Structures are given as structure tokens and as C-alpha cells.
XYZ file of C-alpha atoms in Angstrom:
350
model
C -5.884 24.186 -2.928
C -5.520 20.427 -3.480
C -1.938 20.516 -2.219
C -2.993 22.478 0.890
C -5.787 19.987 1.597
C -3.376 17.051 1.270
C -0.930 18.686 3.699
C -3.772 19.274 6.135
C -4.916 15.629 5.873
C -1.321 14.468 6.305
C -0.922 16.611 9.438
C -4.128 15.407 11.106
C -3.396 11.757 10.295
C 0.112 12.033 11.741
C -1.360 13.568 14.899
C -3.740 10.612 15.265
C -0.846 8.169 14.933
C 1.369 10.108 17.349
C -1.421 10.303 19.932
C -1.926 6.533 19.731
C 1.806 5.853 20.149
C 2.257 8.319 23.007
C -0.674 6.759 24.829
C 0.017 3.056 24.245
C 3.657 2.814 23.073
C 5.090 1.642 19.760
C 2.498 0.139 17.402
C 2.808 -2.728 14.941
C 3.254 -2.000 11.244
C -0.190 -3.502 10.588
C -1.775 -1.017 12.989
C 0.128 1.810 11.295
C -1.246 0.610 7.935
C -4.803 0.753 9.280
C -4.281 4.433 10.005
C -2.374 5.216 6.796
C -4.715 3.414 4.398
C -8.081 2.973 6.050
C -8.698 5.949 8.325
C -12.191 7.032 7.275
C -11.368 10.720 6.789
C -7.587 11.050 6.331
C -6.492 7.591 5.169
C -5.285 6.942 1.608
C -8.506 5.242 0.477
C -10.614 8.189 1.620
C -9.289 10.089 -1.424
C -6.743 8.015 -3.402
C -6.847 4.694 -5.225
C -7.024 3.086 -8.649
C -7.557 5.081 -11.827
C -5.675 6.854 -14.593
C -6.117 10.194 -12.820
C -5.352 8.744 -9.397
C -2.433 6.681 -8.053
C -2.116 3.347 -9.863
C -3.688 1.229 -12.588
C -5.165 -2.205 -11.899
C -6.488 -4.593 -14.544
C -10.089 -3.242 -14.482
C -8.806 0.282 -15.220
C -6.964 -0.935 -18.331
C -10.370 -1.207 -20.021
C -13.564 -3.305 -20.218
C -11.868 -6.418 -21.659
C -10.834 -7.625 -18.197
C -14.452 -7.471 -16.988
C -15.643 -9.363 -20.063
C -13.198 -12.161 -19.277
C -14.230 -12.254 -15.613
C -17.817 -12.631 -16.813
C -16.642 -15.749 -18.706
C -15.245 -17.101 -15.425
C -18.580 -16.382 -13.721
C -20.538 -18.255 -16.413
C -18.074 -21.148 -16.297
C -18.500 -21.575 -12.534
C -22.280 -21.155 -12.756
C -22.484 -23.930 -15.357
C -20.119 -26.170 -13.359
C -22.417 -25.942 -10.336
C -25.553 -26.855 -12.278
C -26.852 -23.429 -13.390
C -28.448 -22.546 -10.024
C -31.296 -19.996 -9.991
C -29.348 -17.849 -7.505
C -25.618 -17.278 -7.991
C -23.535 -14.691 -6.107
C -20.462 -12.852 -7.352
C -18.820 -11.205 -4.356
C -16.123 -8.695 -5.281
C -13.945 -7.794 -2.289
C -12.091 -4.487 -2.372
C -14.345 -3.183 -5.146
C -12.908 0.349 -5.079
C -14.953 2.772 -7.218
C -16.821 -0.077 -8.980
C -14.900 -0.103 -12.265
C -14.896 -3.901 -12.544
C -18.578 -4.153 -11.636
C -19.507 -1.786 -14.464
C -17.564 -3.861 -17.017
C -18.952 -7.192 -15.820
C -22.569 -6.014 -15.734
C -22.262 -4.705 -19.311
C -21.159 -8.158 -20.502
C -23.495 -10.690 -22.089
C -23.555 -13.374 -19.402
C -25.560 -16.579 -19.580
C -26.190 -16.380 -15.843
C -27.383 -12.747 -15.890
C -30.883 -13.534 -14.555
C -29.448 -15.639 -11.718
C -26.618 -13.283 -10.772
C -26.474 -11.282 -7.568
C -23.487 -8.909 -7.569
C -22.198 -7.841 -4.149
C -19.393 -5.284 -3.904
C -17.504 -5.150 -0.616
C -15.760 -1.825 -0.042
C -14.733 -0.412 3.345
C -14.329 3.153 2.053
C -17.627 5.039 1.900
C -16.035 7.495 -0.570
C -15.015 4.730 -2.983
C -18.452 3.098 -2.887
C -20.290 6.266 -3.942
C -19.723 5.438 -7.627
C -20.876 1.807 -7.514
C -23.573 0.866 -10.067
C -27.116 1.050 -8.686
C -27.728 -2.629 -9.508
C -24.912 -3.700 -7.177
C -25.424 -4.404 -3.483
C -22.645 -2.585 -1.628
C -21.456 -3.795 1.780
C -18.625 -2.630 4.032
C -17.796 -6.204 5.112
C -18.348 -9.682 3.680
C -21.782 -11.264 4.211
C -22.133 -14.168 6.634
C -23.062 -16.806 4.064
C -23.070 -17.548 0.314
C -24.702 -20.764 -0.847
C -23.141 -20.857 -4.322
C -20.984 -18.370 -6.187
C -17.549 -16.770 -6.453
C -15.616 -14.721 -3.939
C -13.237 -12.565 -5.973
C -10.389 -10.275 -4.905
C -8.229 -8.387 -7.389
C -5.227 -6.660 -5.795
C -6.780 -6.717 -2.336
C -4.599 -9.035 -0.269
C -1.419 -7.098 -1.082
C -2.497 -4.179 1.091
C -4.438 -5.840 3.848
C -2.478 -4.736 6.951
C 0.639 -6.845 7.555
C 3.442 -6.892 10.108
C 7.158 -6.789 9.296
C 9.961 -8.838 10.879
C 13.734 -8.702 10.442
C 15.972 -11.794 10.657
C 18.940 -11.909 13.048
C 22.303 -13.734 13.063
C 21.149 -16.204 15.719
C 17.993 -17.207 13.843
C 15.694 -15.048 15.954
C 13.450 -12.225 14.737
C 12.948 -8.575 15.556
C 9.603 -6.952 14.817
C 9.545 -3.618 13.006
C 7.313 -1.311 15.025
C 6.343 2.315 14.547
C 7.222 4.873 17.203
C 7.730 8.608 17.715
C 11.276 9.956 17.894
C 11.678 13.695 18.552
C 8.136 14.283 17.193
C 8.934 12.317 14.013
C 7.170 9.065 13.160
C 9.916 6.459 12.782
C 10.566 2.754 13.160
C 12.093 0.732 15.961
C 13.056 -2.963 16.278
C 11.674 -5.042 19.146
C 12.361 -8.753 19.884
C 9.301 -10.848 19.071
C 9.607 -14.504 18.123
C 6.055 -15.342 19.165
C 4.365 -13.833 16.095
C 7.353 -14.071 13.727
C 7.390 -15.973 10.407
C 7.172 -19.774 10.866
C 10.686 -20.354 9.512
C 14.312 -19.308 9.965
C 16.343 -17.322 7.459
C 20.067 -17.988 7.228
C 20.713 -14.438 6.025
C 20.529 -11.761 8.739
C 18.895 -8.336 8.359
C 16.368 -9.563 5.810
C 12.843 -8.234 6.243
C 9.690 -10.213 5.453
C 5.965 -9.540 5.936
C 3.717 -11.623 8.160
C 0.306 -11.492 6.510
C -2.171 -12.513 9.187
C -4.961 -10.286 7.815
C -4.658 -11.971 4.410
C -4.811 -15.370 6.103
C -7.878 -14.287 8.067
C -9.538 -13.050 4.874
C -9.026 -16.454 3.243
C -10.251 -18.297 6.344
C -13.379 -16.132 6.418
C -13.967 -16.679 2.692
C -13.801 -20.474 3.049
C -16.307 -20.347 5.911
C -18.729 -17.998 4.107
C -18.807 -19.826 0.753
C -20.503 -23.244 0.667
C -20.067 -24.011 -3.030
C -18.101 -22.314 -5.778
C -14.714 -20.661 -6.154
C -12.470 -18.245 -4.336
C -10.300 -16.323 -6.820
C -7.428 -14.068 -5.767
C -5.337 -12.059 -8.246
C -2.229 -10.298 -6.953
C 1.517 -9.975 -7.224
C 2.745 -12.919 -5.219
C 5.757 -15.084 -4.387
C 5.863 -18.763 -3.469
C 7.582 -17.997 -0.166
C 9.805 -15.283 1.227
C 11.912 -18.013 2.806
C 13.153 -19.156 -0.593
C 12.989 -15.887 -2.503
C 13.924 -13.131 -0.039
C 12.759 -10.729 -2.726
C 14.065 -7.189 -2.702
C 11.581 -4.311 -2.740
C 8.581 -6.458 -1.847
C 7.356 -3.473 0.183
C 6.166 -0.712 -2.164
C 4.185 2.510 -2.088
C 2.255 4.138 -4.931
C 1.394 7.804 -5.294
C 0.217 9.405 -8.547
C 1.684 6.463 -10.514
C 5.122 6.845 -8.892
C 6.594 3.812 -7.086
C 8.596 4.161 -3.867
C 9.720 1.946 -0.981
C 9.349 4.336 1.987
C 5.989 3.857 3.754
C 6.691 6.506 6.408
C 6.912 9.196 3.744
C 3.711 11.008 2.722
C 1.616 9.102 5.256
C -1.971 8.877 4.056
C -1.068 10.085 0.561
C 0.498 6.807 -0.669
C -0.783 3.280 -1.068
C 1.232 0.656 0.856
C 1.515 -2.845 -0.617
C 3.402 -6.124 -0.281
C 3.894 -9.151 -2.470
C 1.508 -11.845 -1.238
C 3.217 -14.880 0.318
C 1.462 -17.935 -1.144
C 2.989 -20.233 1.490
C 1.331 -18.186 4.261
C -2.066 -18.497 2.566
C -1.479 -22.232 2.023
C -1.210 -22.671 5.801
C -4.948 -21.854 5.851
C -5.954 -23.780 2.692
C -3.623 -24.774 -0.176
C -4.766 -23.290 -3.521
C -6.406 -25.647 -5.992
C -4.702 -23.856 -8.875
C -1.940 -21.263 -9.399
C -1.469 -19.610 -12.797
C -0.153 -16.341 -14.129
C -2.813 -13.809 -15.061
C -1.661 -14.081 -18.681
C -2.308 -17.832 -18.755
C -5.552 -17.623 -16.790
C -7.019 -15.020 -19.143
C -6.004 -17.073 -22.174
C -7.716 -20.095 -20.638
C -10.884 -17.977 -20.302
C -10.879 -17.251 -24.031
C -8.823 -14.073 -24.340
C -7.452 -14.894 -27.783
C -10.916 -15.600 -29.189
C -12.240 -12.277 -27.873
C -9.263 -10.398 -29.300
C -9.718 -12.062 -32.703
C -13.380 -10.981 -32.725
C -12.256 -7.464 -31.790
C -9.803 -7.403 -34.703
C -12.556 -8.451 -37.107
C -14.936 -5.862 -35.665
C -12.366 -3.103 -36.082
C -11.464 -4.218 -39.596
C -15.120 -4.065 -40.664
C -15.807 -0.603 -39.207
C -12.425 1.166 -39.222
C -13.496 3.423 -42.107
C -16.460 4.733 -40.061
C -16.019 3.545 -36.471
C -18.897 3.498 -34.011
C -18.548 3.020 -30.231
C -18.385 -0.787 -30.526
C -15.632 -0.546 -33.136
C -13.610 1.817 -30.968
C -14.002 -0.559 -28.014
C -12.844 -3.394 -30.260
C -9.711 -1.490 -31.234
C -9.075 -0.689 -27.580
C -9.426 -4.372 -26.627
C -6.415 -5.272 -28.774
C -4.178 -2.965 -26.751
C -5.845 -3.977 -23.489
C -5.020 -7.635 -24.121
C -1.339 -6.799 -24.486
C -1.309 -4.887 -21.184
C -3.223 -7.603 -19.305
C -0.841 -10.356 -20.459
C 2.449 -8.435 -20.291
C 4.769 -10.689 -18.264
C 6.770 -7.680 -17.099
C 3.601 -6.191 -15.598
C 0.013 -7.280 -14.988
C 0.412 -10.544 -16.899
C 2.890 -11.839 -14.307
C 0.371 -11.512 -11.452
C -0.614 -14.822 -9.887
C -4.192 -16.070 -10.022
C -4.870 -18.292 -7.004
C -8.033 -20.392 -7.052
C -9.721 -22.466 -4.373
C -12.569 -24.832 -5.303
C -15.206 -25.069 -2.567
C -17.802 -27.834 -2.367
C -19.986 -28.635 0.621
């Protein structure tokens, strides 16, 4: 039954895309992504997403340790800005609320001052948010003091794709219909192309205008505090020309073909730090492994080891969580996986 439902969703979503193309002509890859990921009824986030029983694992799904460390970052920022009586933590792309649950269980100094806002565009994903969280579909207009946080959000904000040519020009990858099949086509477009030239022809790079807009909006909304972005990222595609920067995820399987299983797969890209820096250069760039250590990861793990050692003979829930935290720390700092993610921070002061 699940397989039949997925095929039905896939069919209806393809029909929506085909109708759009037949009516208006080839569409940009970013517009295709809006259909494939964010269509309210048939898009990927209407049914898929993060979780062990879903399509991919992000740091919050590893276990509660990540949330405990984020709560340390919240307290640190709250103290830095003078322990205000009202402090906002705005989580963008909150998914099913896994991180919110971990953070709100933590013992934070700023608990009485904290207002937790979860931004999630998918009404299905937001159904499981904690009742103490304010859920919005878009970012609020203003935050006086707080943190705007995005974990693995910018990588799948809709982006366009361009391909370099021998003469230094660019062709844009657009999505069209060929003999009733959704396929790609290349169209000259230097106007919206990357702001640099590649010497190597036939190399594809993303142009991440939606990510840039998100950062611009965040800097205008937040008056005082921090913007924190965690994602897989590269310094610049101009220097790296990384292979397989475009990836899809479905039931924990990785692929590189976004036109396959439309609506059933997540579509992501490495985040280009140089494109974000054109809006505002980051104040700090660290790996997730280093950032978590700077927040006190090793101290928390040592406490967990002691907790487990004391109660291993008759473990209660806290002891089992302590044992789990030891393994979680290894996953969160693994430099072949989540530990290699970049943590980009922007300090904001009015």
C-alpha cells in the first residue's frame, strides 16, 4: 500500500511539473526543486525527511547530546548579551521538532527568558513539534536579541545550476519535457551565472540565491545576537570544483540523479561559503567537531562516562542516556561524516 501511494504521489507531482513546463516553457532547477521538495501534498517534505525510519540522519537524530550542546551555545549567547529577560531561539527548518525536544529538556540558565520559535514550511512536519514551541511557516519580522539557527537547511533551499563552457561563458541547466519525460536542457544565460569564470569546461556549479536571501533576511530580522548555520560546505566552487556536490537521499541511500524518483528523494547541495560571504562574511568558520568541543563536548562526555560507570550494574534511564552519549559524541565529531560539517557564525550587534 505504501509503495502504491508513493507511485501515485510521484505521478501527480510529475503531472504538475509537466503542466507548468508545457504552459510556460523550460523551468529553472530551483523552480523544479520547489515542486520536488516543497509541494504541500506531493513534495518530499510532505512525507519524507530526517529520522532513522525515514531518509537520512542529521545531528539531532543521532541523540539528545547535540541538543544539550546547542543549549550551551544558547546560554553562552544569552550571557554575552547581558542576560536579557526575553531571549529568542529561532530554529529554521525545524522538521519534526527533534532538536527542540532535546534543547527544551536541557538544564539551561536562560530557561525562564527563552522563547523557542520553530520555523517549518511543511504542515506535516510541524505536527510533532512540542506544545511549548511557537511554530511558524516563515521567519518573524523582528527579533530584538537571540539566535537564528539553521542545521542542514541551506543545502536544500532551491538553487540553480550552471555549466561552464570553453569560451568562459555559462549555460543554465533547465528542466523540460522531452517525449513526455521530464529531462534537462542547457540554455545560454550569463546574466544570472556564477560571478566567476572556470577554466575547465563542462563543470557544473550551483548558484544559491535562496540561501543568500535567507542570510540577508536573517541579518535584517535579528538586531542583536548570533546567526548560526551548520551544513556541508565548501569555501568556493571556483577553487574546489567538487565532484558529486549535488546529492539525493532516499531511505538512507545516496544518489546523484535528482530527476529520478521525483518527490521521493531529498535534493541537496554543498553550501558555497563564498556566495554567502557576498551578503555578509562569516565572523567564524569551524568544523562541527571543533565547535562542539568548544561548547564543552568533552566535559559532557566525561560526566556521561562517570554516570554510566556508577549505574552500569543497574542502569536507569539517565544511565542509559549517558552510555548513549558516548557513542553520540563519536558520530557528531566523525571527520568523515557529521564532524566535518562547517559551522558558520555571524555576530550581530545593533
